[in-house]
């Protein structure tokens, strides 16, 4: 993974400058035997996934653990059935979704890199759709309230004008 004189890592870092990449120390990586080593990537999701794919291209197998913080107001959106049933459509090993009472809500996905990326993208898409639906519902409710108030106000004005006209006769 590290490459001759660190070439592979340097290449990944040059293409993904916004990603913090931590590899095992020389003592941990010096063996010639085939084994899993932990590589930690930190940064924005798109940048991390780009670096992950570059690492994946260098390795025999790439298992991933993706941890993503979630704004507290989005936690309820993650409780939707399509998100809850994600393991039926994407074969990730583990999915941990936050609960409403969690102080620092996070989504954790574990599995093969390709599956983790698919699951992450699926969750993001579903949360964006749910947020749009919720926003649209709120906007429609607000429009109905405004319309109802205006119509009520218009009726009151018409009644008031008629009453004033009766007094003038």
XYZ file of N, CA and C in Angstrom:
507
model
N 0.821 -1.200 0.000
C 0.000 0.000 0.000
C 0.864 1.263 0.000
N 1.875 1.299 0.828
C 2.692 2.506 0.943
C 3.487 2.734 -0.342
N 3.973 1.671 -0.953
C 4.703 1.771 -2.206
C 6.181 2.031 -1.989
N 6.969 1.874 -3.051
C 8.401 2.106 -2.990
C 8.669 3.563 -2.653
N 9.414 3.758 -1.578
C 9.741 5.105 -1.089
C 8.490 5.955 -0.854
N 7.381 5.294 -0.518
C 6.138 6.016 -0.208
C 5.416 6.591 -1.409
N 5.760 6.102 -2.620
C 5.188 6.655 -3.850
C 3.668 6.565 -3.898
N 3.120 5.427 -3.518
C 1.664 5.239 -3.599
C 0.942 6.214 -2.676
N 1.417 6.304 -1.447
C 0.801 7.217 -0.477
C 0.944 8.661 -0.945
N 2.119 9.027 -1.444
C 2.331 10.396 -1.936
C 1.377 10.711 -3.092
N 1.164 9.737 -3.972
C 0.252 9.908 -5.102
C -1.183 10.138 -4.604
N -1.610 9.337 -3.646
C -2.961 9.490 -3.088
C -3.085 10.855 -2.424
N -2.082 11.242 -1.650
C -2.134 12.536 -0.974
C -2.131 13.699 -1.961
N -1.431 13.560 -3.075
C -1.410 14.650 -4.055
C -2.760 14.789 -4.766
N -3.467 13.673 -4.973
C -4.776 13.709 -5.632
C -5.916 14.023 -4.656
N -5.663 13.831 -3.389
C -6.699 14.041 -2.367
C -6.122 14.875 -1.232
N -5.743 16.086 -1.545
C -5.032 16.947 -0.588
C -5.863 17.287 0.652
N -7.181 17.246 0.541
C -8.039 17.607 1.674
C -8.320 16.437 2.615
N -7.678 15.317 2.374
C -7.892 14.131 3.199
C -6.670 13.894 4.077
N -6.928 13.688 5.355
C -5.857 13.313 6.274
C -5.757 11.786 6.215
N -4.576 11.293 5.889
C -4.351 9.865 5.693
C -3.336 9.373 6.717
N -3.739 8.413 7.526
C -2.828 7.843 8.528
C -2.637 6.358 8.216
N -1.384 5.962 8.086
C -1.047 4.573 7.774
C -0.327 3.944 8.955
N -0.192 2.613 8.940
C 0.534 1.965 10.038
C 1.997 2.400 10.050
N 2.602 2.332 11.216
C 4.024 2.652 11.332
C 4.871 1.628 10.605
N 6.152 1.933 10.406
C 7.048 1.024 9.684
C 7.108 -0.352 10.322
N 7.102 -0.421 11.635
C 7.170 -1.715 12.316
C 5.942 -2.565 12.021
N 4.760 -1.938 11.938
C 3.520 -2.669 11.677
C 3.402 -3.112 10.224
N 4.018 -2.401 9.322
C 3.847 -2.668 7.894
C 5.044 -3.372 7.259
N 6.058 -3.707 8.036
C 7.286 -4.230 7.449
C 7.200 -5.692 7.009
N 6.241 -6.426 7.466
C 6.129 -7.840 7.127
C 5.721 -8.029 5.667
N 6.203 -9.108 5.045
C 5.827 -9.410 3.667
C 4.551 -10.248 3.591
N 4.065 -10.698 4.729
C 2.871 -11.539 4.701
C 1.636 -10.705 4.359
N 0.660 -11.366 3.735
C -0.575 -10.722 3.333
C -1.486 -10.609 4.555
N -1.861 -9.383 4.901
C -2.744 -9.161 6.056
C -3.412 -7.807 5.924
N -4.432 -7.620 6.755
C -5.134 -6.341 6.774
C -4.390 -5.359 7.665
N -4.303 -4.119 7.202
C -3.743 -3.044 8.016
C -4.772 -1.919 8.052
N -4.741 -1.174 9.107
C -5.686 -0.070 9.258
C -5.119 1.199 8.636
N -5.893 1.769 7.757
C -5.570 3.064 7.161
C -6.742 3.971 7.510
N -6.461 5.075 8.153
C -7.514 5.991 8.578
C -7.525 7.212 7.670
N -8.704 7.493 7.114
C -8.897 8.658 6.248
C -9.902 9.583 6.911
N -9.576 10.855 6.950
C -10.460 11.844 7.559
C -10.621 13.014 6.603
N -11.853 13.455 6.435
C -12.133 14.592 5.569
C -13.569 14.560 5.110
N -13.885 15.354 4.091
C -15.232 15.376 3.530
C -15.475 14.066 2.795
N -16.720 13.624 2.821
C -17.078 12.308 2.282
C -16.565 12.071 0.866
N -16.816 12.999 -0.044
C -16.396 12.790 -1.439
C -14.888 12.626 -1.552
N -14.133 13.422 -0.797
C -12.675 13.337 -0.825
C -12.192 12.013 -0.221
N -12.812 11.624 0.880
C -12.433 10.362 1.541
C -12.732 9.179 0.622
N -13.884 9.190 -0.032
C -14.222 8.081 -0.923
C -13.286 8.034 -2.133
N -12.881 9.186 -2.624
C -11.925 9.221 -3.739
C -10.599 8.584 -3.309
N -10.104 8.956 -2.128
C -8.862 8.368 -1.610
C -9.050 6.875 -1.343
N -10.212 6.504 -0.828
C -10.506 5.091 -0.551
C -10.441 4.263 -1.826
N -10.992 4.795 -2.888
C -10.975 4.067 -4.164
C -9.544 3.904 -4.670
N -8.721 4.926 -4.471
C -7.320 4.818 -4.895
C -6.601 3.744 -4.068
N -6.895 3.690 -2.784
C -6.304 2.648 -1.930
C -6.821 1.290 -2.365
N -8.110 1.222 -2.648
C -8.730 -0.040 -3.074
C -8.048 -0.590 -4.327
N -7.673 0.305 -5.240
C -7.010 -0.116 -6.475
C -5.642 -0.743 -6.223
N -5.039 -0.453 -5.059
C -3.709 -0.972 -4.724
C -3.774 -2.266 -3.907
N -4.941 -2.604 -3.414
C -5.054 -3.701 -2.447
C -5.837 -4.880 -3.005
N -5.626 -6.032 -2.385
C -6.365 -7.232 -2.749
C -7.816 -7.112 -2.312
N -8.041 -6.647 -1.112
C -9.388 -6.446 -0.569
C -9.367 -5.210 0.299
N -10.486 -4.525 0.332
C -10.538 -3.299 1.111
C -11.837 -3.277 1.915
N -11.683 -3.492 3.217
C -12.816 -3.371 4.120
C -12.849 -1.953 4.635
N -14.047 -1.439 4.847
C -14.164 -0.035 5.252
C -15.110 0.114 6.431
N -14.800 1.093 7.249
C -15.695 1.549 8.308
C -15.861 3.041 8.081
N -17.081 3.445 7.812
C -17.380 4.850 7.563
C -18.186 5.376 8.742
N -17.683 6.419 9.362
C -18.392 7.065 10.464
C -18.695 8.491 10.045
N -19.965 8.853 10.100
C -20.370 10.189 9.669
C -21.293 10.809 10.706
N -20.927 12.004 11.172
C -21.780 12.735 12.106
C -23.020 13.228 11.377
N -24.124 13.249 12.085
C -25.408 13.651 11.518
C -25.962 14.811 12.337
N -26.480 15.849 11.682
C -27.130 16.919 12.447
C -28.315 16.329 13.225
N -28.497 16.726 14.468
C -29.575 16.156 15.286
C -30.962 16.233 14.639
N -31.237 17.293 13.876
C -32.554 17.413 13.254
C -32.772 16.421 12.104
N -31.725 15.708 11.676
C -31.860 14.709 10.615
C -32.061 13.299 11.159
N -31.884 13.115 12.452
C -31.976 11.766 13.035
C -33.334 11.135 12.753
N -34.399 11.914 12.897
C -35.737 11.350 12.658
C -35.909 10.928 11.198
N -35.227 11.606 10.282
C -35.309 11.232 8.863
C -34.676 9.863 8.608
N -33.716 9.481 9.457
C -33.054 8.179 9.307
C -33.916 7.021 9.794
N -35.033 7.335 10.418
C -35.907 6.293 10.944
C -36.905 5.805 9.895
N -36.843 6.335 8.702
C -37.767 5.938 7.637
C -37.530 4.486 7.226
N -38.590 3.778 6.847
C -38.483 2.347 6.504
C -37.457 2.028 5.416
N -37.363 2.869 4.364
C -36.396 2.566 3.284
C -34.965 2.575 3.808
N -34.660 3.462 4.735
C -33.317 3.509 5.300
C -33.134 2.363 6.285
N -34.146 2.103 7.074
C -34.065 1.020 8.051
C -33.855 -0.343 7.379
N -34.348 -0.504 6.162
C -34.242 -1.792 5.469
C -33.083 -1.835 4.472
N -32.110 -0.967 4.619
C -31.002 -0.859 3.670
C -30.219 -2.166 3.500
N -30.077 -2.931 4.580
C -29.296 -4.168 4.494
C -29.922 -5.192 3.548
N -31.207 -5.037 3.264
C -31.861 -5.950 2.330
C -31.446 -5.677 0.888
N -31.039 -4.438 0.606
C -30.677 -4.103 -0.770
C -29.180 -3.897 -0.988
N -28.437 -3.559 0.065
C -26.993 -3.347 -0.053
C -26.305 -4.212 0.995
N -25.432 -5.119 0.577
C -24.857 -6.095 1.517
C -23.719 -5.569 2.403
N -23.985 -4.514 3.167
C -22.984 -4.055 4.137
C -23.020 -5.001 5.334
N -21.886 -5.125 6.029
C -21.822 -6.032 7.174
C -22.603 -5.494 8.364
N -22.400 -4.226 8.682
C -23.073 -3.605 9.817
C -23.478 -2.182 9.496
N -24.647 -1.810 9.996
C -25.125 -0.439 9.897
C -25.606 -0.041 11.281
N -25.076 1.057 11.762
C -25.516 1.599 13.039
C -26.091 2.977 12.771
N -27.397 3.107 12.989
C -28.074 4.382 12.795
C -28.320 5.014 14.155
N -28.238 6.328 14.232
C -28.418 6.992 15.530
C -29.866 6.918 16.007
N -30.017 7.046 17.309
C -31.333 7.128 17.924
C -31.588 8.575 18.309
N -32.832 8.920 18.507
C -33.194 10.307 18.823
C -32.502 10.811 20.080
N -32.256 9.933 21.042
C -31.661 10.366 22.309
C -30.134 10.487 22.263
N -29.482 10.095 21.171
C -28.022 10.199 21.076
C -27.584 11.659 21.097
N -26.587 11.956 21.919
C -26.095 13.336 22.027
C -25.278 13.752 20.804
N -24.463 12.839 20.278
C -23.654 13.100 19.082
C -24.034 12.061 18.029
N -25.144 12.279 17.322
C -25.616 11.254 16.385
C -24.633 10.992 15.251
N -24.444 9.694 14.977
C -23.539 9.260 13.913
C -24.138 8.066 13.183
N -23.787 7.962 11.923
C -24.085 6.768 11.139
C -22.765 6.040 10.985
N -22.769 4.722 11.236
C -21.562 3.922 11.071
C -21.900 2.786 10.111
N -21.095 2.663 9.058
C -21.269 1.621 8.049
C -19.994 0.787 7.996
N -20.143 -0.540 7.974
C -18.989 -1.435 7.915
C -19.209 -2.469 6.822
N -18.160 -2.733 6.068
C -18.238 -3.757 5.026
C -17.191 -3.509 3.960
N -17.382 -4.157 2.815
C -16.475 -3.919 1.700
C -16.673 -2.486 1.215
N -15.590 -1.864 0.789
C -15.609 -0.455 0.413
C -16.742 -0.119 -0.559
N -16.903 -0.903 -1.614
C -17.935 -0.610 -2.615
C -19.316 -0.562 -1.978
N -19.581 -1.517 -1.068
C -20.889 -1.579 -0.418
C -21.090 -0.422 0.554
N -20.039 -0.046 1.257
C -20.118 1.078 2.190
C -20.404 2.374 1.425
N -19.745 2.563 0.298
C -19.977 3.760 -0.517
C -21.415 3.769 -1.036
N -21.908 2.621 -1.519
C -23.291 2.534 -2.000
C -24.278 2.856 -0.875
N -24.040 2.278 0.301
C -24.935 2.502 1.439
C -24.921 3.971 1.857
N -23.743 4.562 1.917
C -23.620 5.979 2.293
C -24.387 6.846 1.293
N -24.174 6.602 0.007
C -24.856 7.383 -1.034
C -26.373 7.200 -0.947
N -26.802 5.968 -0.715
C -28.226 5.672 -0.586
C -28.834 6.453 0.584
N -28.159 6.417 1.721
C -28.656 7.121 2.913
C -28.726 8.625 2.660
N -27.679 9.181 2.064
C -27.672 10.625 1.765
C -28.839 10.973 0.840
N -29.016 10.184 -0.226
C -30.114 10.444 -1.168
C -31.478 10.383 -0.476
N -31.664 9.378 0.365
C -32.939 9.217 1.072
C -33.191 10.348 2.060
N -32.159 10.776 2.763
C -32.312 11.877 3.718
C -32.631 13.175 2.969
N -31.975 13.406 1.848
C -32.253 14.612 1.049
C -33.701 14.580 0.554
N -34.165 13.421 0.044
C -35.557 13.295 -0.407
C -36.523 13.555 0.749
N -36.255 12.933 1.882
C -37.133 13.093 3.047
C -37.164 14.545 3.506
N -36.011 15.204 3.497
C -35.944 16.600 3.907
C -36.735 17.478 2.940
N -36.623 17.198 1.649
C -37.393 17.968 0.656
C -38.896 17.766 0.871
N -39.301 16.508 1.104
C -40.718 16.221 1.341
C -41.212 16.959 2.580
N -40.433 16.926 3.619
C -40.796 17.596 4.866
C -40.888 19.107 4.663
N -39.930 19.670 3.941
C -39.936 21.107 3.652
C -41.169 21.470 2.826
N -41.476 20.663 1.826
C -42.636 20.916 0.973
C -43.927 20.837 1.786
N -44.018 19.857 2.674
C -45.195 19.715 3.531
C -45.341 20.943 4.422
N -44.246 21.399 5.016
C -44.290 22.595 5.870
C -44.708 23.829 5.064
N -44.149 23.962 3.853
C -44.488 25.110 3.011
C -45.971 25.094 2.639
N -46.479 23.907 2.285
C -47.889 23.791 1.929
C -48.786 24.123 3.119
N -48.397 23.664 4.298
C -49.167 23.953 5.504
C -49.176 25.466 5.766
N -48.020 26.101 5.595
C -47.906 27.541 5.817
C -48.756 28.310 4.799
N -48.720 27.872 3.533
C -49.534 28.521 2.501
C -51.019 28.411 2.815
N -51.452 27.249 3.300
C -52.853 27.072 3.670
C -53.232 28.001 4.813
N -52.338 28.123 5.796
C -52.602 29.027 6.922
C -52.733 30.467 6.434
N -51.816 30.892 5.586
C -51.841 32.259 5.056
C -53.111 32.482 4.237
N -53.438 31.529 3.384
C -54.633 31.627 2.553
C -55.882 31.698 3.422
N -55.941 30.873 4.444
C -57.091 30.856 5.348
C -57.225 32.196 6.070
N -56.115 32.751 6.534
C -56.140 34.040 7.224
C -56.590 35.149 6.280
N -56.088 35.130 5.064
C -56.446 36.173 4.088
C -57.918 36.083 3.719
N -58.389 34.877 3.514
C -59.799 34.713 3.154
C -60.684 35.145 4.312
N -60.279 34.794 5.521
C -61.031 35.223 6.700
C -61.012 36.732 6.815
N -59.885 37.340 6.549
C -59.748 38.796 6.594
C -60.568 39.463 5.507
N -60.626 38.877 4.312
C -61.387 39.439 3.198
C -62.875 39.390 3.504
N -63.340 38.298 4.082
C -64.757 38.184 4.434
C -65.120 39.223 5.486
N -64.240 39.398 6.458
C -64.505 40.366 7.520
C -64.560 41.778 6.941
N -63.693 42.106 6.002
C -63.684 43.433 5.391
C -64.952 43.657 4.585
N -65.395 42.666 3.840
C -66.600 42.793 3.028
C -67.821 42.991 3.916
N -67.893 42.250 4.986
C -69.013 42.388 5.914
C -68.974 43.767 6.545
N -67.795 44.224 6.936
C -67.645 45.542 7.540
C -68.056 46.645 6.581
N -67.722 46.540 5.304
C -68.063 47.554 4.309
C -69.566 47.581 4.080
N -70.186 46.441 4.060
C -71.632 46.381 3.859
C -72.340 47.003 5.048
N -71.840 46.739 6.210
C -72.470 47.298 7.409
C -72.322 48.816 7.415
N -71.180 49.309 7.004
C -70.972 50.760 6.966
C -71.894 51.386 5.925
N -72.068 50.726 4.799
C -72.939 51.247 3.762
C -74.373 51.322 4.244
N -74.821 50.386 5.053
C -76.186 50.388 5.574
C -76.398 51.576 6.480
N -75.385 51.973 7.237
C -75.517 53.093 8.163
C -75.677 54.404 7.417
N -75.107 54.512 6.212
C -75.152 55.768 5.458
C -76.518 56.013 4.880
N -77.307 55.024 4.673
C -78.631 55.221 4.040
C -79.546 55.812 4.990
